[in-house]
Coordinates of C-alpha atoms and ligand atoms in Angstrom, one line a residue:
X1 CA -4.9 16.8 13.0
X2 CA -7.8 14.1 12.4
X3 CA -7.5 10.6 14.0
X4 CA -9.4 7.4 12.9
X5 CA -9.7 4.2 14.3
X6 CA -9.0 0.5 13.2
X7 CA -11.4 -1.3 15.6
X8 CA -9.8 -4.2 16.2
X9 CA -10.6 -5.2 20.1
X10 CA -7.2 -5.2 21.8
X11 CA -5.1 -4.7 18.7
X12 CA -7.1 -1.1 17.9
X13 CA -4.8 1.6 16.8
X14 CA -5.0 5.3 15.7
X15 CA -4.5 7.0 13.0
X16 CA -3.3 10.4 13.3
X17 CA -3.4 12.3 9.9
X18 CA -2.5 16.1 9.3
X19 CA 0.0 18.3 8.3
X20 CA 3.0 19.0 9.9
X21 CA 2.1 16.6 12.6
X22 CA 5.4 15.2 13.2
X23 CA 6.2 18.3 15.4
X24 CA 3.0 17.5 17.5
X25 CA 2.9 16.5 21.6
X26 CA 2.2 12.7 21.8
X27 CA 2.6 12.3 18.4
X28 CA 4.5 8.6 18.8
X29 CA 1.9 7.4 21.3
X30 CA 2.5 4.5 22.7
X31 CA 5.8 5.7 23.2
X32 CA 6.7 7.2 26.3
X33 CA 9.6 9.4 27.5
X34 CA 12.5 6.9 28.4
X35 CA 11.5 4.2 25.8
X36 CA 14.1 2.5 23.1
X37 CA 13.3 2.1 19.6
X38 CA 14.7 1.3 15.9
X39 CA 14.3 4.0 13.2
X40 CA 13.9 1.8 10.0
X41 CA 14.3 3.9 7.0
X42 CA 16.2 4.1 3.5
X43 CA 19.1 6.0 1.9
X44 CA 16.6 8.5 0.0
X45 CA 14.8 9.1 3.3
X46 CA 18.2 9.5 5.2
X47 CA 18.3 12.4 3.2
X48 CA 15.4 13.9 3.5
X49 CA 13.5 13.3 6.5
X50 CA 15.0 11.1 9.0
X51 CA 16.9 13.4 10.9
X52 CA 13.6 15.7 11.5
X53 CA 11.8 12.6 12.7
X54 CA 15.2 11.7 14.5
X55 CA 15.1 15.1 16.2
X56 CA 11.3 15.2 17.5
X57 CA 11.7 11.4 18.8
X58 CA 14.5 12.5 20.6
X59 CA 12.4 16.0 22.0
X60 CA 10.0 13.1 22.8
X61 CA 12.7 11.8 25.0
X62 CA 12.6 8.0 23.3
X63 CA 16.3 6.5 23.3
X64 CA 16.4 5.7 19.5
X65 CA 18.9 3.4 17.2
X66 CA 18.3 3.7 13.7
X67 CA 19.3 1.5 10.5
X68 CA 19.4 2.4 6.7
X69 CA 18.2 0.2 4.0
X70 CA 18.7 0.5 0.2
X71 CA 15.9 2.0 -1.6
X72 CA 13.4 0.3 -3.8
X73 CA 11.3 -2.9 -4.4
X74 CA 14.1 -4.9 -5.2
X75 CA 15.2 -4.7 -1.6
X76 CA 11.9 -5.7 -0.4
X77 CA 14.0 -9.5 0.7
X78 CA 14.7 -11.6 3.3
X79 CA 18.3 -10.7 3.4
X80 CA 17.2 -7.1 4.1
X81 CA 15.0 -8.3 6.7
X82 CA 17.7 -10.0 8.5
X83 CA 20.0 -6.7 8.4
X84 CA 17.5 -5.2 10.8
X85 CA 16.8 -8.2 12.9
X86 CA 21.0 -8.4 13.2
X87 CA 20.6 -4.3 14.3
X88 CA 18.6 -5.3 16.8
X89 CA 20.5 -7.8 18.2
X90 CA 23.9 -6.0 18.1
X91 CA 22.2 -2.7 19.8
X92 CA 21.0 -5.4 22.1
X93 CA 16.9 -4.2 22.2
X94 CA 14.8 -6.7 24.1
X95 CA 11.3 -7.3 23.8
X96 CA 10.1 -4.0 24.7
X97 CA 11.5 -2.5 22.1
X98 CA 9.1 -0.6 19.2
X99 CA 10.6 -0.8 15.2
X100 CA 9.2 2.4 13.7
X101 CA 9.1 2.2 10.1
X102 CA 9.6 5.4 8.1
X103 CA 9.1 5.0 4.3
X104 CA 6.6 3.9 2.0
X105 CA 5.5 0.2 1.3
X106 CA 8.8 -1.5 1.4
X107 CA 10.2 -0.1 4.0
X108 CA 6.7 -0.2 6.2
X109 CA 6.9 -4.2 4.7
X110 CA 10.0 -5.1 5.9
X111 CA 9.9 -3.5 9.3
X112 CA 6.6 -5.1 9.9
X113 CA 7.7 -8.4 9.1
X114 CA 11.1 -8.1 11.5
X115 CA 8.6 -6.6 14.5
X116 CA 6.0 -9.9 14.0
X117 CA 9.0 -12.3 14.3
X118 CA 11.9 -10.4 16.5
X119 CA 11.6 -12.4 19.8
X120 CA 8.3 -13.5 19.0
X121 CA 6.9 -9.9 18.4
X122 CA 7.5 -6.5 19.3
X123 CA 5.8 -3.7 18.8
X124 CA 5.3 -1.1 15.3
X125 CA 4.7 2.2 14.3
X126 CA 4.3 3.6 11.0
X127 CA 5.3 6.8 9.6
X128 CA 4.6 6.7 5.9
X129 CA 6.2 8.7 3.2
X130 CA 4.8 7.7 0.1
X131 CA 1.2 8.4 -0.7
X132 CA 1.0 4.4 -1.8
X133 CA 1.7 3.9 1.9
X134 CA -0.4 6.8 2.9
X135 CA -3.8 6.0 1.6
X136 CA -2.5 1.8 1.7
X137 CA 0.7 -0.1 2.8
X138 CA 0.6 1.5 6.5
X139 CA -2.4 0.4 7.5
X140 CA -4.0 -3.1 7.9
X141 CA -0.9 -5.1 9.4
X142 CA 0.1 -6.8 6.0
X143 CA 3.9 -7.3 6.8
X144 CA 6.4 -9.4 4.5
X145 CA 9.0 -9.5 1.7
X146 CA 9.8 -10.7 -2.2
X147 CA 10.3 -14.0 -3.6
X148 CA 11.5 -14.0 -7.2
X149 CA 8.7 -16.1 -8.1
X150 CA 5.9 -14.3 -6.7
X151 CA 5.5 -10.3 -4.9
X152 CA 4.6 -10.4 -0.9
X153 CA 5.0 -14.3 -1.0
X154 CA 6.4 -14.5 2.7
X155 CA 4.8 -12.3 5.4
X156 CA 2.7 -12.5 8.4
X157 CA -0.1 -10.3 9.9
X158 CA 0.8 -7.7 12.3
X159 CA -0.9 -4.8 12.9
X160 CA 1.1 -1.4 14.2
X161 CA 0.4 0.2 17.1
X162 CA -0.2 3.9 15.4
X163 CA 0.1 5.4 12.2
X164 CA 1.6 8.7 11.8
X165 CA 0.5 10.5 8.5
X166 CA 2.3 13.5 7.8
X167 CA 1.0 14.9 4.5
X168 CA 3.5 16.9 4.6
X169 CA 6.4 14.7 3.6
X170 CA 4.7 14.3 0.3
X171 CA 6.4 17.6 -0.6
X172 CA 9.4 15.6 -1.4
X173 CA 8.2 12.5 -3.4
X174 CA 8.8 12.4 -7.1
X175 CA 5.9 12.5 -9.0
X176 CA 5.4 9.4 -10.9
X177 CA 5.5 8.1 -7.5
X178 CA 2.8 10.3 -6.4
X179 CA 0.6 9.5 -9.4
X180 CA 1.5 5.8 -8.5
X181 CA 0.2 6.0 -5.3
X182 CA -2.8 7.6 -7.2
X183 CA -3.7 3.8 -9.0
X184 CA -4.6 2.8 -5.0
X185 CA -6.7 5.6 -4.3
X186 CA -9.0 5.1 -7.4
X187 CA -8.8 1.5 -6.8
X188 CA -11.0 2.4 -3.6
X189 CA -13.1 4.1 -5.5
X190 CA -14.0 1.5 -7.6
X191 CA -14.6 -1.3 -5.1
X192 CA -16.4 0.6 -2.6
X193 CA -17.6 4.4 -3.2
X194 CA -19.1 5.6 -6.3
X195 CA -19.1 9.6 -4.6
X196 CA -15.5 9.7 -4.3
X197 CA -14.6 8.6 -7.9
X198 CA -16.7 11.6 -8.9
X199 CA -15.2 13.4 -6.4
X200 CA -11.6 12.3 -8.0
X201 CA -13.3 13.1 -11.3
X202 CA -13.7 16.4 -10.6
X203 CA -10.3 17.6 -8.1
X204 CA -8.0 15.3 -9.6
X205 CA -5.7 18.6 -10.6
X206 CA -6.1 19.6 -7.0
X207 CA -5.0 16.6 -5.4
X208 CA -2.2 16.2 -8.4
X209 CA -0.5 19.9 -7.2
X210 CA -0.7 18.8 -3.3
X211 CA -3.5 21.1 -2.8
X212 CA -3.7 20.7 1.0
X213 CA -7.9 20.6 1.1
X214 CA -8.1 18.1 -1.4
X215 CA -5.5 15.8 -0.9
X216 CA -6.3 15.7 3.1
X217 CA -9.5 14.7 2.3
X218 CA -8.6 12.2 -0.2
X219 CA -6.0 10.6 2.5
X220 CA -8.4 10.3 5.1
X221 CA -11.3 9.1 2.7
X222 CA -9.2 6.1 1.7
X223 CA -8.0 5.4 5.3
X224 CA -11.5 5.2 6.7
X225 CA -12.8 2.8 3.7
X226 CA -9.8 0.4 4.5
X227 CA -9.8 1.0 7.8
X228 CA -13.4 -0.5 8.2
X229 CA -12.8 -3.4 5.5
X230 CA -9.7 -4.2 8.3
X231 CA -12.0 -3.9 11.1
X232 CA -14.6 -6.5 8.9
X233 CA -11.7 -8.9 7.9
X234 CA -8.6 -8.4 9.4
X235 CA -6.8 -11.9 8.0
X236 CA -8.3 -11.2 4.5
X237 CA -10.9 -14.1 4.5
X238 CA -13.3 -12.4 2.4
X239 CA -13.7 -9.0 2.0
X240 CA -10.6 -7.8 2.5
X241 CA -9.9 -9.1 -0.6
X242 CA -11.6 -6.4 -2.6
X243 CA -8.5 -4.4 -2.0
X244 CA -6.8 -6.6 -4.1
X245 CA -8.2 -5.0 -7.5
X246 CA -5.7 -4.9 -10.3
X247 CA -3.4 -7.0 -8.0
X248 CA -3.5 -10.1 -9.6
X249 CA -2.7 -8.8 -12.9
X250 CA -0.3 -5.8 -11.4
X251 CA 2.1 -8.6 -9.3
X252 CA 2.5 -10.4 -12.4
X253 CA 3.8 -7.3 -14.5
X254 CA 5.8 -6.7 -11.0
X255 CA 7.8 -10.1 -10.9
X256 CA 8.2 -10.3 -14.7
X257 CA 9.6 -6.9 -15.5
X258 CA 11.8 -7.4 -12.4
X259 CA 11.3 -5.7 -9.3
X260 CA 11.5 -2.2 -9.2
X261 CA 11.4 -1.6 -13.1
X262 CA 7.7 -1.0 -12.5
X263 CA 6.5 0.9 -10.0
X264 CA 3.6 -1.3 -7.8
X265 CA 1.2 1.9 -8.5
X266 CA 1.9 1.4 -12.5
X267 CA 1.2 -2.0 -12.4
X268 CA -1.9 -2.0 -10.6
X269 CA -3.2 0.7 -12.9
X270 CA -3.0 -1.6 -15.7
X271 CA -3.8 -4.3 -13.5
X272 CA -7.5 -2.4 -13.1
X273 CA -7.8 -2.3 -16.9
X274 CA -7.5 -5.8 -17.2
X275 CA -9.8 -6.3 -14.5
X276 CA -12.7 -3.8 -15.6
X277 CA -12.3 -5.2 -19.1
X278 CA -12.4 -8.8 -18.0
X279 CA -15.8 -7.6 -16.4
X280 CA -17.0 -5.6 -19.1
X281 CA -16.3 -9.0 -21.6
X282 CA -18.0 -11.5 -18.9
X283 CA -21.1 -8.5 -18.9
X284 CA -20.5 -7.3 -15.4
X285 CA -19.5 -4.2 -16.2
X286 CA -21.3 -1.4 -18.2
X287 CA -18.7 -0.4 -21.5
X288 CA -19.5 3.6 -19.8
X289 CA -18.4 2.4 -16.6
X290 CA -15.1 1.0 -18.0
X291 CA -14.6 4.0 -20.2
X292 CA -14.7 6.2 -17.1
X293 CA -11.9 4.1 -15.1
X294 CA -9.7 4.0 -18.2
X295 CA -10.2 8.0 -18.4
X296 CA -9.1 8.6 -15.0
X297 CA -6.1 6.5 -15.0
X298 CA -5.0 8.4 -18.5
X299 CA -6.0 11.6 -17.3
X300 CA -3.7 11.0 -14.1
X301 CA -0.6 9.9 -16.4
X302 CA -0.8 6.2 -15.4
X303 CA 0.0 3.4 -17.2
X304 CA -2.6 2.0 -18.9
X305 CA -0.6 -0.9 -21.1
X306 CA 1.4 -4.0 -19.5
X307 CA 5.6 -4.2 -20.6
X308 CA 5.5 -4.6 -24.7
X309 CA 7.6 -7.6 -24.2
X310 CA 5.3 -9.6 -21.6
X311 CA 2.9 -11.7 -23.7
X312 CA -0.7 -12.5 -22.4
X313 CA 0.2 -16.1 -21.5
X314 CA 2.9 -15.4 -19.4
X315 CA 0.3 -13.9 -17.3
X316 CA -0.9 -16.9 -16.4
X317 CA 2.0 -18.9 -14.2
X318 CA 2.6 -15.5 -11.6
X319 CA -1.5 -15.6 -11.7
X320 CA -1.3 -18.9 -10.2
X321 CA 0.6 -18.0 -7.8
X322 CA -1.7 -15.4 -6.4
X323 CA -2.6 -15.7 -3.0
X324 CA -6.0 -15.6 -3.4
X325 CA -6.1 -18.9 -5.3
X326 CA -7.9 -21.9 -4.2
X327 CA -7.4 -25.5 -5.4
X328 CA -5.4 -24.1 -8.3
X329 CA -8.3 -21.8 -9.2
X330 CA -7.6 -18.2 -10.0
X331 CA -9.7 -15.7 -8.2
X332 CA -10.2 -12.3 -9.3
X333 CA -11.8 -9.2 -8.2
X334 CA -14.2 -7.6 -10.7
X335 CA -16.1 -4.1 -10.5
X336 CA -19.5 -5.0 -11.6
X337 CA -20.1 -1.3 -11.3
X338 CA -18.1 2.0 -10.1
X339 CA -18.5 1.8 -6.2
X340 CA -19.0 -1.7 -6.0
X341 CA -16.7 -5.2 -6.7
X342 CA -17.1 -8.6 -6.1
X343 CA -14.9 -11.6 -5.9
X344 CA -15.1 -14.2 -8.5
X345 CA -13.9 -17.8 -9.1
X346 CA -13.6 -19.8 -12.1
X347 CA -13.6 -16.9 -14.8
X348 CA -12.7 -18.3 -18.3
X349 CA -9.0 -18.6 -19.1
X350 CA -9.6 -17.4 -22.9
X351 CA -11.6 -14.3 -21.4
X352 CA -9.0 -13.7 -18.8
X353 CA -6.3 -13.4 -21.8
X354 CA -8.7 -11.5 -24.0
X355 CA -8.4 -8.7 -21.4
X356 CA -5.2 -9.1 -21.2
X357 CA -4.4 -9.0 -24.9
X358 CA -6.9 -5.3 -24.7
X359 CA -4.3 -3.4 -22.7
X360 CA -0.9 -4.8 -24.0
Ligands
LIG401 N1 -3.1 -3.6 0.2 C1 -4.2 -4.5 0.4 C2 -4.4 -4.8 1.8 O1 -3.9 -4.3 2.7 O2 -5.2 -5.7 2.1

């Protein structure tokens, strides 16, 4: 087992990644024998993992409750929220209690959100499932739900106290959410290392069949680059908001095609297209360079076209309505290069939908 930090003065917390380390002594540090805590998890996940975590919590001698959410994005809403805040209160946990999220980005969302506001804050843990949540969701302390008019609309910042990566439990996710959660890990790749997209180049069929080497060192590549971003800019001021590559494009395709019709991975795969061609149009971006990140998301099996019925101008409202905007500007995040992405304001409107018409 590795462990990295998020420096973060009092709020620092591990993360413990490995294989198989669910089994390990310790493993839900801060939690000590005699402690209560909420399992949050879905149906799918009821299935398939929760009573193994279920059992070593219980070795671990923590006194845990547990509640069971639909699965998908379309739950990602207030009214599931409020299901685990009502859990709470019936079960009667108090302040000390810990919410431990096991899941991927919805679930890790949701009970997130419900730790930040249960009697003004209680503690988190994250146990991701997904290799979205893996290599993104679980980490940095974003927390918060749906709107129908705009993706992660309401939410808060609240960072968990560890996160627990078993690699392991990516034996059971479907692939195209596997190669979903691949759209993330190039997007790192793009804003901040050029080595590790030619590393991605060249073991992408490793990392595809689960080869342990490969994809362990893919996991803990991506948690150290956001784990230092976090460490920069925990509230997303400036930095931070290199993350958001493909985002602003990827939310829109997200809210238009309905929630959970498109996976968040699918979308931000096209999303980077528009980006890196927006770039390439404005001259940021060498055509090579753009070539390359279109490549890799084809070779990988993503999506590299938006919804055939979505036209470019309807883009434009759920753009708006990003969170990065300022004084009803758009900002968008641009690779100028492959390892390196900067944020900009005011890009042309007819540029923006030129990029968008490219990849419709
Ligand atoms: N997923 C982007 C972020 O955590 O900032």
């Amino acid at each position: 087992m590795e462990r990295l930090k998020v420096v973060l003065g009092a709020r620092s917390y591990p993360i413990s990644i490995g294989f198989d380390i669910i089994q390990e002594d310790n493993i839900f540090w801060p939690l000590k024998p005699g402690n209560l805590a909420m399992l949050v998890t879905n149906k799918t996940l009821a299935n398939l993992l929760k009573d193994r975590v279920l059992f070593h919590l219980r070795k671990s001698g923590i006194k845990i409750d547990q509640i069971i959410l639909s699965d998908g994005e379309q739950y990602k809403t207030l009214n599931e929220m409020e299901l685990i805040l009502s859990a709470l209160l019936e079960k009667q946990h108090g302040r000390d209690t810990t919410l431990i999220a096991l899941g991927g980005g919805v679930i890790g969302d949701l009970a997130g959100f419900a730790a930040s506001i249960y009697q003004r804050g209680v503690r988190f843990i994250q146990i991701p499932t997904t290799l979205l949540s893996q290599v993104d969701a679980a980490v940095g302390g974003k927390t918060g739900v749906n709107h129908l008019l705009g993706k992660n609309m309401i939410g808060s910042f609240w960072q968990p106290s560890s996160v627990i990566i078993d690699i392991h439990f990516l034996k059971s996710l479907p692939y195209n959410e596997l190669i979903s959660g691949m759209a993330e890990v190039i997007k790192y790749a793009i804003i901040l290392d050029q080595q590790f997209f030619c590393w991605l180049e060249d073991n992408l069929k490793e990392i595809l069949l689960l080869d342990h080497q490969a994809m362990s060192y893919c996991i803990k590549k991506c948690c150290a680059l956001k784990s230092q971003l976090i460490s920069l800019d925990e509230r997303e001021k400036n930095l931070r908001a290199l993350l958001n590559l493909g985002h602003t494009y990827g939310h829109a395709i997200e809210v238009h095609a309905g929630y959970g019709n498109w996976l968040h991975g699918e979308a931000v795969s096209v999303g980077i297209v528009m980006a890196a061609r927006t770039s390439e149009l404005l001259g940021y971006l060498k055509k090579s360079d753009f070539r390359r990140i279109l490549t890799l998301l084809k070779r990988i099996g993503l999506p590299v076209k938006g919804p055939k019925n979505m036209s470019a101008a309807s883009y434009i409202p759920y753009m708006m309505r990003d969170k990065k905007v300022i004084s009803g500007e758009i900002r968008l995040v641009l690779p100028v290069s492959i390892g390196k992405a900067k944020i900009y304001n005011n890009v042309d409107k007819n540029i923006i939908l030129s990029a968008i018409k490219y990849s419709q």
